[in-house]
Coordinates of C-alpha atoms and ligand atoms in Angstrom, one line a residue:
M1 CA 9.8 -19.2 -16.7
T2 CA 10.2 -20.5 -13.1
I3 CA 8.6 -23.7 -12.2
K4 CA 7.1 -22.1 -8.9
I5 CA 5.4 -19.3 -10.8
E6 CA 4.2 -21.6 -13.5
T7 CA 2.6 -23.8 -11.0
I8 CA 0.8 -21.0 -9.0
I9 CA -0.7 -19.5 -12.5
K10 CA -1.8 -23.0 -13.4
K11 CA -3.6 -23.3 -9.9
A12 CA -5.2 -19.9 -10.4
L13 CA -6.4 -20.9 -14.1
K14 CA -7.9 -24.1 -12.7
E15 CA -9.4 -23.1 -9.4
N16 CA -9.7 -19.2 -9.3
S17 CA -8.3 -19.2 -5.9
L18 CA -4.9 -18.8 -4.4
A19 CA -3.5 -18.9 -0.8
L20 CA -2.1 -15.6 0.6
E21 CA 1.4 -16.8 0.2
E22 CA 0.9 -17.6 -3.5
I23 CA -0.5 -14.3 -4.2
I24 CA 2.6 -12.8 -2.6
S25 CA 4.8 -15.0 -4.9
L26 CA 3.0 -13.5 -7.9
L27 CA 3.2 -9.8 -6.6
A28 CA 7.1 -10.2 -6.0
I29 CA 7.6 -11.6 -9.7
D30 CA 10.7 -10.1 -11.1
D31 CA 11.4 -12.3 -14.1
T32 CA 10.3 -11.0 -17.5
A33 CA 8.9 -14.3 -18.8
D34 CA 7.2 -14.9 -15.5
L35 CA 5.5 -11.4 -15.8
E36 CA 4.5 -11.9 -19.4
A37 CA 3.0 -15.3 -18.5
L38 CA 1.1 -13.8 -15.7
Y39 CA -0.3 -11.2 -18.0
A40 CA -1.0 -13.7 -20.7
A41 CA -3.0 -15.9 -18.3
A42 CA -5.0 -12.6 -17.1
R43 CA -5.9 -11.8 -20.8
D44 CA -7.1 -15.2 -21.6
T45 CA -9.2 -15.2 -18.5
R46 CA -10.8 -11.8 -19.5
N47 CA -11.2 -12.8 -23.2
H48 CA -12.8 -15.9 -22.2
V49 CA -15.5 -14.0 -20.2
T50 CA -16.0 -10.7 -22.0
G51 CA -14.5 -11.5 -25.4
H52 CA -13.1 -8.5 -27.1
K53 CA -15.6 -6.1 -25.4
V54 CA -14.5 -3.4 -23.1
F55 CA -16.8 -1.2 -21.0
L56 CA -16.3 2.5 -20.7
Y57 CA -17.3 4.9 -17.7
G58 CA -17.7 8.5 -17.8
F59 CA -16.4 10.4 -14.8
V60 CA -18.1 13.5 -13.4
Y61 CA -16.4 14.9 -10.3
F62 CA -19.1 17.4 -9.7
T63 CA -17.9 19.0 -6.4
T64 CA -14.4 19.1 -5.2
W65 CA -15.2 20.6 -1.8
C66 CA -14.3 18.0 1.0
R67 CA -14.4 17.9 4.8
N68 CA -11.8 15.3 5.1
N69 CA -8.1 15.3 5.2
C70 CA -6.9 12.3 3.4
N71 CA -2.9 12.5 3.3
F72 CA -2.8 11.2 -0.3
C73 CA -5.5 13.6 -1.8
Y74 CA -5.1 16.8 -3.6
F75 CA -8.7 17.7 -2.6
R76 CA -8.1 17.4 1.1
K77 CA -9.8 20.1 3.2
S78 CA -6.3 21.8 4.3
N79 CA -5.1 22.0 0.7
D80 CA -5.5 25.7 -0.4
I81 CA -6.5 25.2 -4.0
D82 CA -9.4 26.4 -6.2
R83 CA -12.4 24.4 -5.8
Y84 CA -15.8 24.2 -7.7
R85 CA -19.3 22.8 -7.2
K86 CA -21.2 22.3 -10.3
S87 CA -24.9 23.3 -10.5
P88 CA -27.6 20.6 -11.3
E89 CA -28.1 22.0 -14.8
D90 CA -24.4 21.8 -15.6
I91 CA -24.1 18.2 -14.1
L92 CA -27.1 16.9 -16.3
G93 CA -25.5 18.7 -19.4
I94 CA -22.3 17.0 -18.9
C95 CA -23.8 13.7 -18.4
E96 CA -26.0 13.9 -21.7
E97 CA -22.7 14.9 -23.5
L98 CA -20.9 11.8 -21.9
A99 CA -23.8 9.4 -22.9
E100 CA -23.8 10.9 -26.4
S101 CA -20.1 10.1 -26.6
G102 CA -20.7 6.5 -26.1
V103 CA -20.0 5.8 -22.3
H104 CA -21.9 2.8 -20.6
L105 CA -22.3 4.3 -17.0
I106 CA -22.1 7.6 -15.4
D107 CA -19.7 7.8 -12.3
L108 CA -20.9 10.7 -10.0
T109 CA -17.9 11.4 -7.7
M110 CA -17.7 14.1 -5.1
G111 CA -15.7 15.2 -2.2
E112 CA -17.4 15.0 1.2
D113 CA -19.1 18.2 0.5
E114 CA -20.8 19.6 3.7
S115 CA -23.4 21.6 1.6
Y116 CA -24.5 18.1 0.2
H117 CA -24.9 16.7 3.7
K118 CA -26.6 19.7 5.0
D119 CA -29.7 19.3 2.5
Q120 CA -29.6 15.4 3.2
F121 CA -28.2 14.9 -0.5
S122 CA -31.8 15.8 -2.0
S123 CA -30.3 17.7 -4.9
L124 CA -28.2 14.7 -5.7
F125 CA -31.1 12.5 -5.6
D126 CA -33.0 14.7 -8.1
S127 CA -29.7 14.8 -10.3
I128 CA -29.6 10.9 -10.4
K129 CA -33.4 10.6 -11.4
D130 CA -33.1 13.3 -14.1
I131 CA -29.8 11.8 -15.6
K132 CA -31.4 8.3 -15.6
L133 CA -34.3 9.8 -17.2
K134 CA -32.4 11.7 -19.9
T135 CA -29.6 9.3 -20.7
G136 CA -31.1 6.0 -19.7
L137 CA -27.5 5.0 -18.4
P138 CA -26.9 3.3 -15.1
I139 CA -25.1 5.4 -12.3
M140 CA -22.4 4.8 -9.9
I141 CA -22.0 7.1 -6.9
S142 CA -18.9 8.0 -5.2
P143 CA -20.1 10.1 -2.4
G144 CA -17.7 9.1 0.6
V145 CA -19.1 7.4 3.7
V146 CA -22.7 8.3 4.1
G147 CA -25.3 7.1 6.6
D148 CA -27.7 4.1 6.2
D149 CA -30.7 6.2 5.7
L150 CA -28.9 8.0 2.6
I151 CA -28.0 4.5 1.3
D152 CA -31.5 3.3 1.7
H153 CA -32.5 6.4 -0.5
F154 CA -30.0 5.7 -3.2
A155 CA -31.0 2.1 -3.5
S156 CA -34.6 3.0 -3.4
I157 CA -34.2 5.4 -6.6
G158 CA -32.3 2.5 -8.4
T159 CA -28.8 3.8 -8.3
E160 CA -27.0 0.7 -9.5
W161 CA -23.4 1.3 -7.9
Y162 CA -21.8 2.4 -4.8
A163 CA -18.0 3.0 -4.9
L164 CA -16.1 3.4 -1.8
Y165 CA -12.5 2.5 -1.5
Q166 CA -10.8 1.3 1.7
E167 CA -7.5 2.1 0.1
T168 CA -5.8 -0.6 2.4
H169 CA -7.3 -3.5 4.5
N170 CA -4.5 -2.9 7.0
P171 CA -6.2 -0.7 9.7
V172 CA -3.0 0.7 10.9
L173 CA -2.1 2.0 7.5
F174 CA -5.6 3.0 7.0
K175 CA -5.3 5.4 9.9
K176 CA -2.1 6.9 8.4
L177 CA -3.9 7.7 5.1
R178 CA -7.3 8.5 6.0
T179 CA -6.6 10.6 9.2
L180 CA -9.4 10.7 11.7
Q181 CA -11.6 8.5 9.7
D182 CA -13.3 5.2 10.9
Y183 CA -12.1 2.1 9.3
D184 CA -15.2 0.2 10.4
L185 CA -17.6 2.9 9.3
R186 CA -16.3 2.8 5.9
M187 CA -16.4 -0.9 5.5
H188 CA -20.0 -0.9 7.1
A189 CA -21.3 1.6 4.4
K190 CA -20.4 -0.4 1.5
I191 CA -21.4 -3.8 3.1
Y192 CA -24.8 -2.1 4.0
A193 CA -25.1 -0.8 0.4
K194 CA -24.6 -4.3 -0.9
E195 CA -27.3 -5.8 1.4
K196 CA -29.6 -3.1 -0.1
G197 CA -29.1 -4.6 -3.3
M198 CA -26.4 -2.0 -4.7
L199 CA -23.4 -3.4 -6.6
I200 CA -20.4 -2.3 -4.8
E201 CA -16.8 -1.2 -6.0
E202 CA -13.9 -1.8 -3.6
G203 CA -10.4 -0.2 -4.4
I204 CA -6.9 0.0 -3.0
L205 CA -3.9 2.3 -3.5
T206 CA -0.4 1.1 -4.1
G207 CA 2.8 3.1 -3.2
V208 CA 1.5 4.2 0.1
G209 CA 3.5 2.4 2.3
E210 CA 1.9 -1.0 2.1
T211 CA 3.6 -4.5 2.1
L212 CA 3.0 -7.1 -0.5
E213 CA 1.3 -9.1 2.3
D214 CA -1.3 -6.1 2.8
I215 CA -1.9 -6.1 -0.8
A216 CA -2.7 -9.9 -1.1
H217 CA -4.7 -9.6 2.1
S218 CA -6.9 -6.9 0.4
M219 CA -7.3 -8.8 -2.6
L220 CA -8.9 -11.6 -0.5
E221 CA -10.9 -9.0 1.2
M222 CA -12.4 -7.8 -1.8
G223 CA -13.8 -11.2 -2.4
T224 CA -15.0 -11.7 0.9
I225 CA -17.2 -8.6 0.7
G226 CA -18.6 -9.7 -2.5
A227 CA -17.4 -6.5 -4.4
K228 CA -17.9 -6.8 -8.2
Q229 CA -15.8 -4.1 -9.4
L230 CA -12.2 -4.1 -8.1
R231 CA -9.9 -1.1 -8.4
V232 CA -6.2 -0.6 -7.9
M233 CA -4.7 3.0 -8.5
T234 CA -0.9 3.8 -7.9
F235 CA -0.6 6.9 -5.7
V236 CA 0.1 10.0 -7.7
P237 CA 1.9 12.6 -5.7
Q238 CA 0.2 16.0 -5.5
E239 CA 1.2 19.6 -4.9
G240 CA 0.4 20.8 -1.2
I241 CA -0.2 17.5 0.5
P242 CA 1.7 15.8 3.1
M243 CA 2.5 12.5 1.5
K244 CA 5.3 12.3 -0.9
A245 CA 6.0 9.9 -3.6
G246 CA 6.1 6.5 -1.8
K247 CA 8.6 3.9 -2.7
M248 CA 6.9 1.2 -4.5
A249 CA 7.5 -2.3 -3.3
N250 CA 8.5 -3.3 -6.8
E251 CA 8.1 -2.3 -10.5
N252 CA 4.8 -2.8 -12.4
L253 CA 2.8 -3.3 -9.1
E254 CA -0.4 -1.8 -10.5
C255 CA -0.6 -4.0 -13.4
K256 CA 0.4 -7.0 -11.5
I257 CA -2.5 -6.5 -9.1
I258 CA -4.9 -5.9 -12.0
A259 CA -3.6 -9.4 -13.4
I260 CA -3.9 -11.4 -10.3
L261 CA -7.3 -9.9 -9.5
R262 CA -8.5 -11.0 -12.8
L263 CA -7.1 -14.6 -12.1
L264 CA -9.0 -14.7 -8.7
Y265 CA -12.2 -12.9 -9.9
P266 CA -12.6 -13.8 -13.5
H267 CA -16.1 -12.1 -13.9
A268 CA -15.1 -8.8 -12.0
L269 CA -15.1 -5.4 -13.5
I270 CA -11.5 -4.3 -13.2
P271 CA -10.6 -0.9 -14.3
A272 CA -7.9 0.7 -16.3
S273 CA -8.0 4.1 -14.8
L274 CA -6.9 6.9 -17.1
D275 CA -6.5 9.0 -13.9
V276 CA -3.1 7.4 -13.1
E277 CA -1.0 7.8 -16.3
G278 CA -3.7 9.2 -18.7
I279 CA -4.2 7.7 -22.0
E280 CA -0.5 6.5 -22.4
G281 CA -1.1 4.2 -19.5
L282 CA -4.1 2.4 -21.2
S283 CA -2.5 -0.3 -23.1
A284 CA -0.5 -1.8 -20.1
R285 CA -3.5 -2.0 -18.0
M286 CA -5.7 -3.6 -20.6
A287 CA -2.6 -6.1 -21.4
A288 CA -2.8 -7.0 -17.7
G289 CA -6.5 -8.0 -17.9
A290 CA -8.6 -5.1 -17.2
N291 CA -12.0 -5.1 -18.9
L292 CA -13.3 -1.7 -18.2
I293 CA -11.8 2.1 -18.7
T294 CA -12.8 4.7 -16.2
S295 CA -12.2 8.4 -15.9
I296 CA -13.5 9.4 -19.3
I297 CA -13.9 13.0 -19.0
P298 CA -15.5 15.6 -21.3
P299 CA -13.3 18.5 -22.5
K300 CA -13.9 22.3 -21.7
K301 CA -16.3 21.6 -18.9
G302 CA -13.8 22.7 -16.1
L303 CA -13.9 19.3 -14.7
S304 CA -11.1 17.8 -12.7
G305 CA -9.9 14.2 -12.4
V306 CA -9.0 13.0 -8.9
A307 CA -5.2 12.0 -9.2
Q308 CA -4.7 13.9 -12.4
N309 CA -6.1 17.4 -12.0
G310 CA -4.1 19.8 -14.0
P311 CA -5.6 22.2 -16.5
E312 CA -5.0 20.0 -19.6
V313 CA -7.5 17.7 -18.1
A314 CA -10.1 20.3 -17.8
E315 CA -9.3 21.7 -21.3
E316 CA -8.6 18.3 -23.4
G317 CA -10.7 15.9 -21.3
R318 CA -10.3 12.2 -22.3
S319 CA -12.7 10.8 -24.7
V320 CA -14.2 7.5 -26.1
E321 CA -12.7 8.7 -29.6
Q322 CA -9.1 8.7 -27.9
V323 CA -9.3 5.3 -26.4
S324 CA -11.1 3.4 -29.3
P325 CA -7.9 3.2 -31.5
I326 CA -5.9 2.0 -28.8
L327 CA -8.4 -0.8 -28.0
A328 CA -8.4 -1.6 -31.9
E329 CA -4.9 -2.2 -31.8
M330 CA -4.9 -4.7 -29.1
G331 CA -7.8 -6.5 -30.9
L332 CA -10.5 -5.0 -28.4
E333 CA -13.5 -2.8 -28.9
P334 CA -15.9 -0.8 -26.9
A335 CA -19.0 -2.8 -25.8
T336 CA -22.7 -1.4 -26.4
A337 CA -24.8 -0.1 -23.6
E338 CA -26.8 -3.2 -23.9
D339 CA -23.8 -5.4 -23.5
Y340 CA -23.2 -3.6 -20.2
Q341 CA -26.6 -3.8 -18.8
N342 CA -26.7 -7.6 -19.6
Y343 CA -23.2 -7.8 -17.7
M344 CA -24.6 -6.1 -14.9
T345 CA -27.6 -8.4 -14.7
M346 CA -25.1 -11.3 -14.6
L347 CA -23.2 -9.7 -11.9
R348 CA -26.4 -9.3 -9.8
A349 CA -27.2 -12.7 -10.2
E350 CA -24.0 -13.8 -8.8
I351 CA -24.8 -11.8 -5.5
Ligands
SAM1 N1 -14.6 11.5 -1.7 C1 -14.8 10.1 -2.1 C2 -14.0 9.2 -1.1 O1 -13.0 9.5 -0.8 O2 -14.4 8.1 -1.1 C3 -14.8 9.9 -3.5 C4 -13.7 10.6 -4.2 S1 -12.2 10.1 -3.7 C5 -11.0 11.5 -4.4 C6 -11.8 8.6 -4.8 C7 -10.6 7.9 -4.8 O3 -9.6 8.5 -5.4 C8 -10.0 7.8 -3.4 O4 -10.8 6.8 -2.7 C9 -8.6 7.3 -3.7 O5 -8.5 5.9 -4.1 C10 -8.4 8.0 -5.0 N2 -7.3 9.0 -4.9 C11 -7.5 10.3 -4.3 N3 -6.3 10.8 -4.5 C12 -5.4 10.0 -5.1 C13 -4.0 10.1 -5.6 N4 -3.2 11.2 -5.3 N5 -3.5 9.3 -6.5 C14 -4.3 8.1 -6.6 N6 -5.4 7.8 -6.1 C15 -6.0 8.9 -5.5
MD0_2 C1 -11.3 7.1 -12.0 N1 -10.7 9.3 -11.2 O1 -12.1 6.3 -12.3 C2 -11.6 8.2 -11.1 C3 -12.2 7.9 -9.7 C4 -14.2 7.2 -8.4 N2 -15.1 6.3 -8.6 C5 -13.3 7.0 -9.7 C6 -10.9 7.4 -8.8 O2 -10.2 6.7 -12.0
SF4_3 FE1 -12.0 14.0 0.4 FE2 -12.2 11.8 -1.0 FE3 -10.0 13.3 -1.2 FE4 -10.6 11.8 1.1 S1 -10.1 11.0 -1.0 S2 -9.9 14.1 0.9 S3 -12.7 12.0 1.2 S4 -12.2 13.8 -1.9

């Protein structure tokens, strides 16, 4: 192990804070022993906070219609694909099934579907109330950018989380990724949601032309805005979209980012998303310090992932049953719904 990396990891473990240059050095690690030391430090930090408990989120992508043209997304408006919009009855049924299977939260995700904007999201508000009543689970919404009045309403009906990923905190790169969208408006929405008492999730994409400095800067921004769930996903190339597979700055970048985020923010919820590499990618992300699994999808409901949207996802889904043995092999286990509620209370108290 190199002395420089050892010193930085020791500092992170002691202070839970690093300078931009130090984060860049960790992101640039190419020595195997250094990498293993980074992951081991991240795992220890996680185990110290959450023990061996892992949280599980059910994912419901309930409408794939979208008015935007993000260059990385399969569901961008200009992509000529089959789309769906689930009925409120279907949405409720899917959520009940997910709750039954043992998830701790329901993530209601959508494209920026004009039909929801037209009726001022009233049917989504109704769905949230019904789902809460029937499942008792907390809700995360991922509706894209919405106005302050709608955020007020989400907060007033007790929606726990607002997820809105900037993808990058480099405004020039943002413009290339989220064409014709406003950087400041997107930042404003999540900060406003936090002011209204909601917990917020921030996220970045890697493999989209970012530099290591961009990533390090994003990691510090995530703390500054007070996000309590911090996501990184590797860009997965899609058919019919303008962006081609980007050259990754180096190998294992997503896992390195998970590990460094864990060192900087020991209490944060940091997902291992099943949407990048499916179940096969789970153990590497958990070994890097993730404490949460997202994108659990029920089978045979015609639902899609975001980055993984092939027919096998709709048919086979990704279940609590599939992830549990993988966790067990690593000495980890699913938390209980009560553990998750307590964890949210702790995160809220930190705000
Ligand atoms: N439409 C809402 C929005 O854009 O905020 C919510 C859904 S959107 C599909 C959720 C996230 O999926 C995006 O913010 C992006 O980080 C991620 N995503 C989209 N396409 C992806 C891809 N091809 N590879 C990896 N992640 C992707
Ligand atoms: C996931 N595909 O959890 C989902 C999505 C949106 N809040 C989450 C990116 O990986
Ligand atoms: Fe629409 Fe979200 Fe995809 Fe952008 S990332 S095209 S806003 S679904």
